[in-house]
Amino acid sequence: MKPFIKSLILSLSCIAIALASLSAHSSSWEETDGQFFINGDLAAVKRILSKEKYSGDQLSLAFNFAASSGNVALTQYLDSLGWIKACNKLRDCKPMQWASMNNPRPQMVEWLLSKGFKSDAESLEAAAVLNLPQDSTVANSFAVVKLHCNNDVNPLVNTSYHHEGKKIVQPSVLESLSARLNSPSQDQGYALLHARARAAEVITTSFMKAGLCKKGAKKSMWFDDYLNLVTASRAGDTDLSKANTYIAANISKEWRAIVENYLMNEAVAIQEATQRLSMLNAYKTASWLERCRQNQHCSVIDVAAESGADKATFDFLVKEGYPLDSPNGSGVTPLAYATANAQLGVVKNLCESGADFRKTTKMEVYDRSIMSIAHRAYSYTWCSALIDAPLPKSVKDDILNRCAYEGGSIGSPQTGVSIPECMPGKTCVGIAFPPKGNETQIRNLKALADIFDYYKSGQCKAPNKALSCNANTKPYAVLIADKVQLRSEADANSNKIDTLPFGTMFEVVDSNRPCETIATREGRWIKVKVYSIPLRSREEYINMQGWIFDSYVDYVPTLEP
């Protein structure tokens, strides 16, 4: 299990529904009392409703949240207050859809069915769509899909609704899911979880395509047989005959590589090195590795990086034609996965094999430097540790506020914004390194601090020489060396404005100077405006500008987010 995974990730559709229904007042409710409904906290909800009566949009959203929690005791209590009767009169009260999305809740769906709510196409599709799922989420998705299918939802039929007097025809569930599988997708920096989601969606979509989504679906072994293949992959079972038979019989050719990729991902994540190599040899013999390498969905080497595979695994994959330093379909490099997941050993192996940490990489839709990813992951892990630490309330409240809005504790190491003064291995927000936390958090913090120092030391070098001076410059730059002089003119003998530390960020003002060589380093002088300096307050460098030699920087297209 990756160290940074959040237990619940709301889908974009879920967020859109909530935001569309909320006023400024109820947005505050969503962040406070609404959380008790989301978490299924029956005792807290009883306290709230003893003081306030809900109605209209607020009741609708609260009941939707309660359904998504999976706590049937909570919805039973709300039913005793007449909420189901009220819900049936509200357009946006759709508990069946909310119980079916994100982490589908089979028991809640069954209870809602018993109370007269109907399975529908929207709920079926919601149950089938997954986002970075844990194992239990996949199993719940399959269970809820079977429930809706068993209740006569036809995934082959188009649905429609009326809007402003016009009939709007929507594609069938099967068409929507097929289009989703055939479209490019971003792994959000989580290679294994993304592969798991796409493979599960293939299995569900193929189930519908085979005409099995109908009465009697609950008895089907389609999903159980697939989950058995996953278990076999994790156990290191090199006999691929059952997997080959299942995939050939049940999965369309266009999607087979997605399933093969995921099963290989699970095997690559095996911690026992000998077992992992045995599985890779089996996949090589069965031509799975060759097919995967030619497919945009292939993430075998990425999962090896994020899960901490040994050098022998990477050597094997390189011999099979897998590049060590190329971005995948989501634009993410193996070095980025290893960095974000605190895999110091993998970082060193990749660097020693020629990976270039100066390359920018994608994280979600953003171009980021490897150093930015390291810093964000560190801030996120630091905040996660402090949230659980036994600190005085006055200290903790300030830290929680800082972490929630800057440390990314409400997001992920990939999406959170790093705390500027939180330098790896140093005191951060008044707490000495390492902070108190669980064993995994502290281990990851120490590994990330070591990774940061490793990059900072210059040991992770480009395979040849430094980036060519003729390469394109970009609007922003990050200092990748320590104690670099900011000069008053484009001349090494001009006045020194300041000595800048590793990690200083700049806005590039002028990059039109010719290339030259200084102390064997090829580059050009660029005029910059200082954007931020680690461990310094903004007042110390506001409006600071000067010239710097660009062989000491990484160019990046943006410093936000």
Coordinates of C-alpha atoms in Angstrom, one line a residue:
M1 CA 0.0 0.0 0.0
K2 CA 1.4 3.4 -0.9
P3 CA 2.1 5.6 2.1
F4 CA 0.2 8.7 1.0
I5 CA -3.1 7.4 -0.2
K6 CA -6.3 9.0 1.2
S7 CA -9.1 6.8 2.2
L8 CA -11.8 8.7 0.2
I9 CA -11.5 10.5 -3.1
L10 CA -14.6 12.2 -4.3
S11 CA -15.2 12.1 -8.0
L12 CA -15.5 15.3 -10.0
S13 CA -19.1 14.5 -10.7
C14 CA -19.8 14.2 -7.0
I15 CA -18.2 17.5 -6.3
A16 CA -20.1 19.2 -9.1
I17 CA -23.4 18.0 -7.8
A18 CA -22.5 19.3 -4.3
L19 CA -21.3 22.7 -5.5
A20 CA -24.3 23.2 -7.7
S21 CA -26.6 22.7 -4.7
L22 CA -24.8 24.8 -2.2
S23 CA -25.1 28.4 -1.3
A24 CA -22.4 30.3 0.5
H25 CA -24.0 29.4 3.8
S26 CA -24.4 25.7 3.1
S27 CA -20.8 25.5 1.8
S28 CA -19.8 26.2 5.4
W29 CA -22.2 23.5 6.5
E30 CA -20.6 21.1 4.1
E31 CA -17.2 21.6 5.8
T32 CA -18.6 21.4 9.3
D33 CA -21.9 19.5 10.1
G34 CA -22.0 18.0 6.6
Q35 CA -18.9 16.0 7.5
F36 CA -20.8 14.0 10.1
F37 CA -23.3 12.9 7.4
I38 CA -20.4 12.0 5.1
N39 CA -18.7 10.0 7.8
G40 CA -21.9 8.3 8.9
D41 CA -21.6 9.6 12.5
L42 CA -25.0 8.7 13.8
A43 CA -24.5 10.2 17.3
A44 CA -23.3 13.5 15.9
V45 CA -26.2 13.7 13.4
K46 CA -28.7 13.1 16.2
R47 CA -27.2 16.0 18.2
I48 CA -27.4 18.3 15.1
L49 CA -31.0 17.4 14.2
S50 CA -32.1 17.8 17.8
K51 CA -31.4 21.5 17.4
E52 CA -32.1 22.2 13.7
K53 CA -34.7 20.9 11.2
Y54 CA -33.5 20.3 7.7
S55 CA -35.5 20.8 4.5
G56 CA -35.1 21.5 0.8
D57 CA -31.7 21.5 -0.7
Q58 CA -30.0 21.0 2.6
L59 CA -32.0 17.9 3.4
S60 CA -31.4 16.6 -0.1
L61 CA -27.6 17.0 0.2
A62 CA -27.5 15.7 3.8
F63 CA -29.4 12.6 2.8
N64 CA -27.2 12.1 -0.2
F65 CA -24.1 12.4 2.0
A66 CA -25.6 9.9 4.5
A67 CA -26.3 7.4 1.7
S68 CA -22.7 7.7 0.5
S69 CA -21.4 6.9 4.1
G70 CA -22.8 3.4 3.9
N71 CA -24.1 3.6 7.4
V72 CA -27.6 2.0 7.2
A73 CA -28.3 2.8 10.8
L74 CA -27.9 6.5 10.0
T75 CA -30.3 6.4 7.0
Q76 CA -32.8 4.4 9.1
Y77 CA -32.8 7.1 11.7
L78 CA -33.3 9.8 9.0
D79 CA -36.2 7.7 7.6
S80 CA -37.8 7.7 11.1
L81 CA -37.8 11.5 10.8
G82 CA -39.7 11.4 7.5
W83 CA -36.7 12.1 5.3
I84 CA -37.4 9.5 2.6
K85 CA -40.9 11.0 2.1
A86 CA -39.3 14.5 1.8
C87 CA -36.5 13.1 -0.4
N88 CA -39.0 11.7 -2.9
K89 CA -40.2 15.3 -3.5
L90 CA -36.8 16.8 -4.1
R91 CA -35.2 16.8 -7.6
D92 CA -31.6 16.6 -6.3
C93 CA -32.2 14.0 -3.6
K94 CA -30.6 11.0 -5.3
P95 CA -29.3 8.7 -2.6
M96 CA -29.1 5.7 -4.9
Q97 CA -26.6 7.4 -7.1
W98 CA -24.6 8.6 -4.1
A99 CA -24.5 5.2 -2.5
S100 CA -23.3 3.8 -5.9
M101 CA -20.4 6.2 -6.6
N102 CA -16.8 6.5 -5.4
N103 CA -16.7 3.6 -2.9
P104 CA -20.0 1.9 -3.7
R105 CA -22.0 0.6 -0.7
P106 CA -23.7 -2.7 -1.4
Q107 CA -25.6 -2.8 2.0
M108 CA -26.8 0.8 1.5
V109 CA -28.0 0.0 -2.0
E110 CA -29.9 -3.0 -0.8
W111 CA -31.5 -1.0 2.0
L112 CA -32.5 1.8 -0.4
L113 CA -34.1 -0.8 -2.8
S114 CA -36.1 -2.2 0.2
K115 CA -37.4 1.4 0.8
G116 CA -38.7 1.8 -2.7
F117 CA -35.8 3.6 -4.4
K118 CA -35.1 2.2 -7.9
S119 CA -31.9 1.1 -9.7
D120 CA -31.3 3.3 -12.7
A121 CA -28.8 3.8 -15.5
E122 CA -27.1 6.7 -13.6
S123 CA -26.5 4.6 -10.6
L124 CA -25.2 1.7 -12.6
E125 CA -22.7 3.9 -14.4
A126 CA -21.7 5.5 -11.1
A127 CA -21.0 2.1 -9.6
A128 CA -18.9 1.1 -12.6
V129 CA -16.6 4.2 -12.7
L130 CA -13.6 4.0 -10.4
N131 CA -11.0 6.5 -9.3
L132 CA -7.8 5.2 -7.6
P133 CA -9.6 2.3 -5.8
Q134 CA -8.4 0.1 -3.0
D135 CA -9.3 -3.6 -3.2
S136 CA -12.4 -3.2 -1.2
T137 CA -13.7 -0.5 -3.5
V138 CA -13.3 -2.7 -6.5
A139 CA -15.2 -5.6 -4.8
N140 CA -17.9 -3.2 -3.8
S141 CA -18.1 -1.8 -7.3
F142 CA -18.7 -5.3 -8.7
A143 CA -21.3 -6.1 -6.1
V144 CA -23.3 -2.9 -6.7
V145 CA -23.1 -3.3 -10.5
K146 CA -24.6 -6.8 -10.1
L147 CA -27.3 -5.4 -7.8
H148 CA -28.4 -2.8 -10.4
C149 CA -28.2 -5.3 -13.2
N150 CA -30.3 -7.8 -11.2
N151 CA -32.9 -5.1 -10.9
D152 CA -33.4 -4.8 -14.6
V153 CA -31.3 -1.8 -15.5
N154 CA -30.5 -2.2 -19.2
P155 CA -27.0 -0.8 -20.0
L156 CA -27.7 -1.0 -23.7
V157 CA -30.6 1.4 -23.8
N158 CA -30.2 5.2 -24.3
T159 CA -31.8 7.3 -21.6
S160 CA -33.3 10.8 -22.0
Y161 CA -34.5 13.8 -20.0
H162 CA -36.2 17.1 -20.8
H163 CA -34.4 20.4 -20.5
E164 CA -36.1 23.7 -21.3
G165 CA -38.8 21.9 -23.3
K166 CA -36.3 19.8 -25.3
K167 CA -35.7 16.1 -25.1
I168 CA -32.0 15.3 -24.5
V169 CA -30.9 11.8 -25.4
Q170 CA -28.0 10.4 -23.5
P171 CA -25.8 7.5 -24.6
S172 CA -26.3 4.2 -23.0
V173 CA -24.3 3.1 -20.0
L174 CA -22.3 0.7 -22.2
E175 CA -21.5 3.5 -24.8
S176 CA -20.4 5.9 -22.0
L177 CA -18.2 3.3 -20.3
S178 CA -16.7 2.2 -23.7
A179 CA -15.9 5.8 -24.6
R180 CA -14.3 6.3 -21.3
L181 CA -12.0 3.3 -21.7
N182 CA -11.1 4.3 -25.3
S183 CA -10.1 7.9 -24.2
P184 CA -6.8 9.1 -22.8
S185 CA -6.7 9.2 -19.0
Q186 CA -4.4 10.7 -16.4
D187 CA -3.1 8.5 -13.6
Q188 CA -2.8 11.5 -11.2
G189 CA 0.6 10.2 -10.1
Y190 CA -0.7 6.8 -8.9
A191 CA 0.4 4.2 -11.4
L192 CA -0.9 1.0 -9.7
L193 CA -4.2 2.4 -8.5
H194 CA -4.9 3.9 -11.9
A195 CA -4.2 0.6 -13.6
R196 CA -6.4 -1.2 -11.0
A197 CA -9.3 1.2 -11.8
R198 CA -9.0 0.9 -15.6
A199 CA -8.8 -2.9 -15.5
A200 CA -11.9 -3.1 -13.2
E201 CA -13.8 -0.9 -15.6
V202 CA -12.8 -3.2 -18.4
I203 CA -14.2 -6.2 -16.5
T204 CA -17.5 -4.4 -15.7
T205 CA -17.9 -3.0 -19.2
S206 CA -17.2 -6.4 -20.8
F207 CA -19.7 -7.9 -18.4
M208 CA -22.4 -5.6 -19.9
K209 CA -21.1 -6.0 -23.4
A210 CA -21.6 -9.8 -23.0
G211 CA -25.2 -9.3 -22.2
L212 CA -24.9 -10.5 -18.6
C213 CA -26.3 -7.3 -17.0
K214 CA -29.8 -8.7 -16.4
K215 CA -32.0 -10.6 -14.0
G216 CA -29.8 -13.3 -12.4
A217 CA -26.6 -11.2 -12.5
K218 CA -26.1 -11.7 -8.8
K219 CA -25.3 -15.3 -9.4
S220 CA -22.6 -14.7 -12.0
M221 CA -19.0 -15.7 -11.3
W222 CA -17.6 -13.3 -13.9
F223 CA -16.2 -10.9 -11.3
D224 CA -15.1 -13.6 -8.9
D225 CA -13.1 -15.3 -11.6
Y226 CA -11.3 -12.0 -12.3
L227 CA -10.6 -11.3 -8.6
N228 CA -9.1 -14.8 -8.4
L229 CA -6.6 -13.8 -11.2
V230 CA -5.6 -10.8 -9.2
T231 CA -5.0 -12.9 -6.1
A232 CA -2.9 -15.3 -8.2
S233 CA -0.8 -12.5 -9.6
R234 CA 0.0 -11.2 -6.1
A235 CA 0.8 -14.6 -4.9
G236 CA 3.4 -15.0 -7.6
D237 CA 1.6 -17.8 -9.6
T238 CA 3.6 -18.2 -12.8
D239 CA 0.9 -20.4 -14.4
L240 CA -0.8 -17.9 -16.7
S241 CA -3.1 -20.4 -18.4
K242 CA -6.2 -19.3 -16.5
A243 CA -5.5 -15.7 -17.0
N244 CA -5.0 -16.2 -20.8
T245 CA -8.2 -18.2 -21.0
Y246 CA -10.3 -15.7 -19.1
I247 CA -9.0 -12.7 -21.1
A248 CA -9.3 -14.4 -24.5
A249 CA -12.9 -15.6 -23.7
N250 CA -14.3 -12.4 -22.0
I251 CA -12.3 -9.3 -23.0
S252 CA -12.4 -7.5 -26.4
K253 CA -9.0 -7.3 -28.1
E254 CA -8.9 -3.5 -27.8
W255 CA -9.0 -3.8 -24.0
R256 CA -6.9 -6.9 -23.2
A257 CA -3.7 -5.0 -22.8
I258 CA -5.3 -2.9 -20.0
V259 CA -6.1 -6.1 -18.0
E260 CA -2.7 -7.7 -18.7
N261 CA -1.0 -4.5 -17.6
Y262 CA -2.8 -4.4 -14.3
L263 CA -2.1 -8.1 -13.5
M264 CA 1.6 -7.5 -14.2
N265 CA 1.5 -4.4 -12.1
E266 CA 0.3 -6.4 -9.1
A267 CA 3.1 -8.9 -9.7
V268 CA 5.8 -6.2 -10.0
A269 CA 4.6 -4.8 -6.7
I270 CA 5.5 -8.1 -4.9
Q271 CA 8.1 -7.4 -2.3
E272 CA 10.0 -10.7 -2.7
A273 CA 12.6 -10.1 -5.4
T274 CA 13.0 -13.6 -6.6
Q275 CA 9.3 -14.1 -6.9
R276 CA 8.9 -10.9 -8.8
L277 CA 11.6 -11.9 -11.4
S278 CA 9.9 -15.3 -11.8
M279 CA 6.7 -13.5 -12.7
L280 CA 8.4 -11.2 -15.1
N281 CA 10.0 -14.2 -16.9
A282 CA 6.5 -15.8 -17.2
Y283 CA 5.1 -12.6 -18.6
K284 CA 8.0 -12.5 -21.1
T285 CA 7.4 -16.0 -22.2
A286 CA 3.7 -15.3 -22.7
S287 CA 4.5 -12.1 -24.7
W288 CA 2.6 -10.0 -22.2
L289 CA 5.6 -7.7 -21.6
E290 CA 6.1 -7.2 -25.4
R291 CA 2.4 -6.3 -25.9
C292 CA 2.4 -4.0 -22.9
R293 CA 5.5 -2.1 -24.0
Q294 CA 3.7 -1.2 -27.3
N295 CA 0.6 0.1 -25.5
Q296 CA 0.0 3.6 -24.0
H297 CA -1.6 2.0 -20.9
C298 CA 1.5 0.2 -19.9
S299 CA 2.7 1.1 -16.4
V300 CA 4.9 -1.9 -15.4
I301 CA 8.1 0.1 -15.0
D302 CA 6.2 2.9 -13.2
V303 CA 4.8 0.6 -10.6
A304 CA 8.3 -0.9 -10.2
A305 CA 9.4 2.6 -9.4
E306 CA 6.6 3.6 -7.0
S307 CA 6.7 0.2 -5.1
G308 CA 10.5 0.1 -4.6
A309 CA 11.6 -2.7 -6.9
D310 CA 15.2 -3.7 -6.8
K311 CA 17.9 -3.0 -9.5
A312 CA 17.6 -6.5 -10.9
T313 CA 14.0 -5.7 -11.8
F314 CA 14.9 -2.6 -13.7
D315 CA 17.8 -4.3 -15.4
F316 CA 15.4 -7.0 -16.6
L317 CA 12.9 -4.4 -17.9
V318 CA 15.6 -2.5 -19.7
K319 CA 16.6 -5.6 -21.5
E320 CA 13.0 -6.1 -22.6
G321 CA 13.0 -2.6 -24.1
Y322 CA 11.4 -0.6 -21.4
P323 CA 12.9 3.0 -21.2
L324 CA 14.1 4.1 -17.7
D325 CA 13.7 7.8 -18.2
S326 CA 10.7 8.3 -20.5
P327 CA 7.2 9.6 -19.5
N328 CA 4.3 7.3 -19.7
G329 CA 0.9 8.1 -21.3
S330 CA 0.1 10.4 -18.3
G331 CA 3.4 12.2 -18.9
V332 CA 5.0 10.9 -15.7
T333 CA 8.6 9.5 -15.5
P334 CA 9.7 6.6 -13.3
L335 CA 11.9 9.0 -11.4
A336 CA 8.9 11.1 -10.5
Y337 CA 7.0 8.0 -9.2
A338 CA 10.0 6.9 -7.1
T339 CA 10.5 10.4 -5.7
A340 CA 6.8 11.0 -4.8
N341 CA 6.8 7.6 -3.0
A342 CA 10.0 8.1 -1.0
Q343 CA 11.8 5.2 -2.7
L344 CA 15.4 6.3 -2.1
G345 CA 16.9 3.1 -3.4
V346 CA 15.0 3.3 -6.7
V347 CA 15.9 7.0 -7.1
K348 CA 19.6 6.1 -6.8
N349 CA 19.3 3.1 -9.2
L350 CA 17.5 5.2 -11.8
C351 CA 20.0 8.1 -11.5
E352 CA 23.0 5.7 -11.8
S353 CA 21.3 4.2 -14.9
G354 CA 21.1 7.6 -16.6
A355 CA 17.8 9.1 -15.5
D356 CA 17.9 12.9 -15.6
F357 CA 16.3 14.6 -12.6
R358 CA 16.4 18.0 -14.5
K359 CA 13.7 16.9 -16.8
T360 CA 10.3 18.3 -16.1
T361 CA 7.5 15.7 -15.7
K362 CA 3.7 15.8 -15.6
M363 CA 1.8 15.4 -12.4
E364 CA -1.9 15.4 -13.2
V365 CA -2.0 18.1 -16.0
Y366 CA 0.8 20.2 -14.6
D367 CA 4.5 20.3 -15.7
R368 CA 6.6 20.1 -12.6
S369 CA 10.3 19.6 -11.7
I370 CA 11.4 16.5 -9.8
M371 CA 12.5 18.8 -7.0
S372 CA 9.0 20.3 -6.8
I373 CA 7.5 16.8 -6.5
A374 CA 10.0 15.9 -3.7
H375 CA 9.2 19.1 -1.8
R376 CA 5.4 18.6 -2.2
A377 CA 5.6 15.0 -1.1
Y378 CA 7.7 16.0 1.9
S379 CA 5.3 18.7 3.0
Y380 CA 2.4 16.4 2.6
T381 CA 4.0 13.7 4.7
W382 CA 5.1 16.2 7.3
C383 CA 1.6 17.5 7.7
S384 CA 0.1 14.0 7.8
A385 CA 2.4 13.2 10.7
L386 CA 1.6 16.4 12.6
I387 CA -2.1 15.9 12.3
D388 CA -1.8 12.7 14.3
A389 CA 0.9 13.9 16.7
P390 CA 0.2 14.5 20.4
L391 CA 0.6 18.3 20.4
P392 CA -0.9 21.0 22.5
K393 CA -4.2 22.3 21.0
S394 CA -2.8 25.8 20.5
V395 CA 0.1 24.5 18.5
K396 CA -1.8 22.0 16.6
D397 CA -4.6 24.4 15.5
D398 CA -2.0 26.7 13.8
I399 CA -0.3 23.7 12.2
L400 CA -3.5 22.2 10.9
N401 CA -4.6 25.5 9.4
R402 CA -1.2 25.9 7.7
C403 CA -1.2 22.3 6.5
A404 CA -4.8 22.3 5.2
Y405 CA -4.2 25.3 3.0
E406 CA -0.5 24.9 2.0
G407 CA 0.7 21.5 3.0
G408 CA -1.8 19.6 0.9
S409 CA -3.1 17.5 3.7
I410 CA -6.5 17.7 2.1
G411 CA -5.2 16.5 -1.2
S412 CA -2.3 14.3 -2.0
P413 CA 1.5 14.5 -2.3
Q414 CA 1.0 15.1 -6.0
T415 CA -1.6 17.9 -5.7
G416 CA -0.8 19.5 -2.4
V417 CA 1.2 22.8 -2.4
S418 CA 4.5 22.7 -0.5
I419 CA 5.1 24.8 2.5
P420 CA 8.0 27.2 1.4
E421 CA 9.9 27.1 4.7
C422 CA 9.5 23.4 5.2
M423 CA 12.9 22.2 4.0
P424 CA 13.5 18.5 4.2
G425 CA 15.4 17.5 7.3
K426 CA 14.9 20.8 9.0
T427 CA 12.6 22.3 11.6
C428 CA 9.2 23.1 10.0
V429 CA 6.4 25.3 11.5
G430 CA 8.2 25.2 14.8
I431 CA 8.5 21.4 15.0
A432 CA 11.9 19.8 15.0
F433 CA 12.9 17.1 12.5
P434 CA 11.8 14.3 12.7
P435 CA 8.4 15.0 14.2
K436 CA 6.4 12.4 16.1
G437 CA 4.3 10.2 13.9
N438 CA 3.7 6.6 13.0
E439 CA 6.6 4.5 11.8
T440 CA 5.7 4.7 8.1
Q441 CA 5.4 8.5 8.1
I442 CA 8.7 9.0 9.9
R443 CA 10.5 6.5 7.6
N444 CA 9.1 8.3 4.5
L445 CA 10.1 11.7 5.9
K446 CA 13.7 10.5 6.4
A447 CA 13.8 8.9 3.0
L448 CA 12.4 12.1 1.3
A449 CA 15.0 14.2 3.2
D450 CA 17.7 11.9 1.9
I451 CA 16.3 12.1 -1.7
F452 CA 16.3 15.9 -1.5
D453 CA 19.9 15.9 -0.3
Y454 CA 20.9 13.4 -3.0
Y455 CA 19.5 15.6 -5.7
K456 CA 21.0 18.7 -4.1
S457 CA 24.4 17.1 -4.0
G458 CA 24.5 16.8 -7.7
Q459 CA 25.0 13.0 -7.6
C460 CA 22.0 12.4 -9.9
K461 CA 23.6 13.6 -13.1
A462 CA 22.4 13.7 -16.6
P463 CA 23.7 10.8 -18.7
N464 CA 25.9 13.1 -20.8
K465 CA 26.7 16.8 -20.2
A466 CA 24.5 19.5 -18.7
L467 CA 21.5 20.5 -20.7
S468 CA 22.5 22.4 -23.9
C469 CA 22.5 26.2 -23.7
N470 CA 20.6 26.1 -27.0
A471 CA 17.6 24.4 -25.3
N472 CA 14.5 26.5 -25.0
T473 CA 14.2 28.6 -21.9
K474 CA 10.9 28.9 -20.0
P475 CA 9.1 31.6 -17.9
Y476 CA 10.3 30.3 -14.6
A477 CA 13.3 28.7 -13.1
V478 CA 14.4 26.8 -9.9
L479 CA 17.9 26.9 -8.5
I480 CA 19.5 23.4 -8.5
A481 CA 22.8 24.3 -6.9
D482 CA 23.6 25.8 -3.5
K483 CA 25.3 29.2 -2.7
V484 CA 24.9 30.6 -6.2
Q485 CA 25.6 34.4 -6.6
L486 CA 22.9 36.7 -7.9
R487 CA 24.8 39.4 -9.8
S488 CA 24.0 43.0 -10.7
E489 CA 25.0 42.5 -14.3
A490 CA 25.5 39.6 -16.8
D491 CA 29.1 39.3 -15.7
A492 CA 30.8 37.0 -13.1
N493 CA 32.8 40.0 -11.9
S494 CA 29.9 42.3 -11.3
N495 CA 28.6 43.2 -7.9
K496 CA 27.0 40.5 -5.8
I497 CA 23.4 41.2 -4.8
D498 CA 22.9 38.0 -2.7
T499 CA 24.0 34.4 -2.3
L500 CA 21.1 32.1 -3.0
P501 CA 20.4 28.6 -1.6
F502 CA 19.3 25.5 -3.4
G503 CA 15.6 25.6 -4.2
T504 CA 15.3 29.4 -4.8
M505 CA 12.6 30.1 -7.4
F506 CA 12.7 32.8 -10.1
E507 CA 10.6 34.5 -12.7
V508 CA 12.7 34.9 -15.8
V509 CA 12.8 38.5 -17.0
D510 CA 15.4 38.3 -19.8
S511 CA 16.8 35.2 -21.4
N512 CA 18.2 36.6 -24.7
R513 CA 21.9 36.6 -23.9
P514 CA 24.2 34.4 -26.1
C515 CA 25.6 31.1 -24.8
E516 CA 29.0 31.0 -23.2
T517 CA 31.2 28.8 -21.0
I518 CA 32.1 29.7 -17.4
A519 CA 34.3 27.3 -15.4
T520 CA 33.6 24.5 -17.9
R521 CA 29.8 25.0 -17.5
E522 CA 27.9 25.9 -20.7
G523 CA 25.0 28.3 -20.2
R524 CA 23.7 31.9 -20.6
W525 CA 23.1 34.8 -18.3
I526 CA 19.5 35.4 -17.5
K527 CA 17.9 38.2 -15.7
V528 CA 15.5 37.0 -13.0
K529 CA 13.1 38.3 -10.3
V530 CA 13.3 36.3 -7.1
Y531 CA 9.9 34.5 -6.5
S532 CA 10.8 32.7 -3.3
I533 CA 13.8 31.8 -1.1
P534 CA 13.7 28.8 1.2
L535 CA 13.7 29.7 4.9
R536 CA 13.4 33.4 4.3
S537 CA 10.5 35.7 4.8
R538 CA 9.1 37.5 1.7
E539 CA 10.1 40.9 3.1
E540 CA 13.8 39.9 2.7
Y541 CA 13.6 39.4 -1.1
I542 CA 10.6 41.3 -2.4
N543 CA 11.4 43.0 -5.7
M544 CA 14.9 41.5 -5.7
Q545 CA 16.2 41.2 -9.3
G546 CA 19.6 40.3 -10.8
W547 CA 21.5 38.1 -13.2
I548 CA 22.3 34.4 -12.8
F549 CA 24.1 31.9 -14.9
D550 CA 21.4 29.4 -16.1
S551 CA 23.6 26.2 -15.9
Y552 CA 22.6 26.3 -12.3
V553 CA 18.8 26.2 -12.8
D554 CA 16.0 24.1 -14.0
Y555 CA 13.5 25.8 -16.3
V556 CA 9.8 25.2 -15.6
P557 CA 6.8 26.5 -17.5
T558 CA 4.9 27.5 -14.3
L559 CA 5.3 27.8 -10.6
E560 CA 1.6 27.2 -10.0
P561 CA -0.1 25.2 -8.7

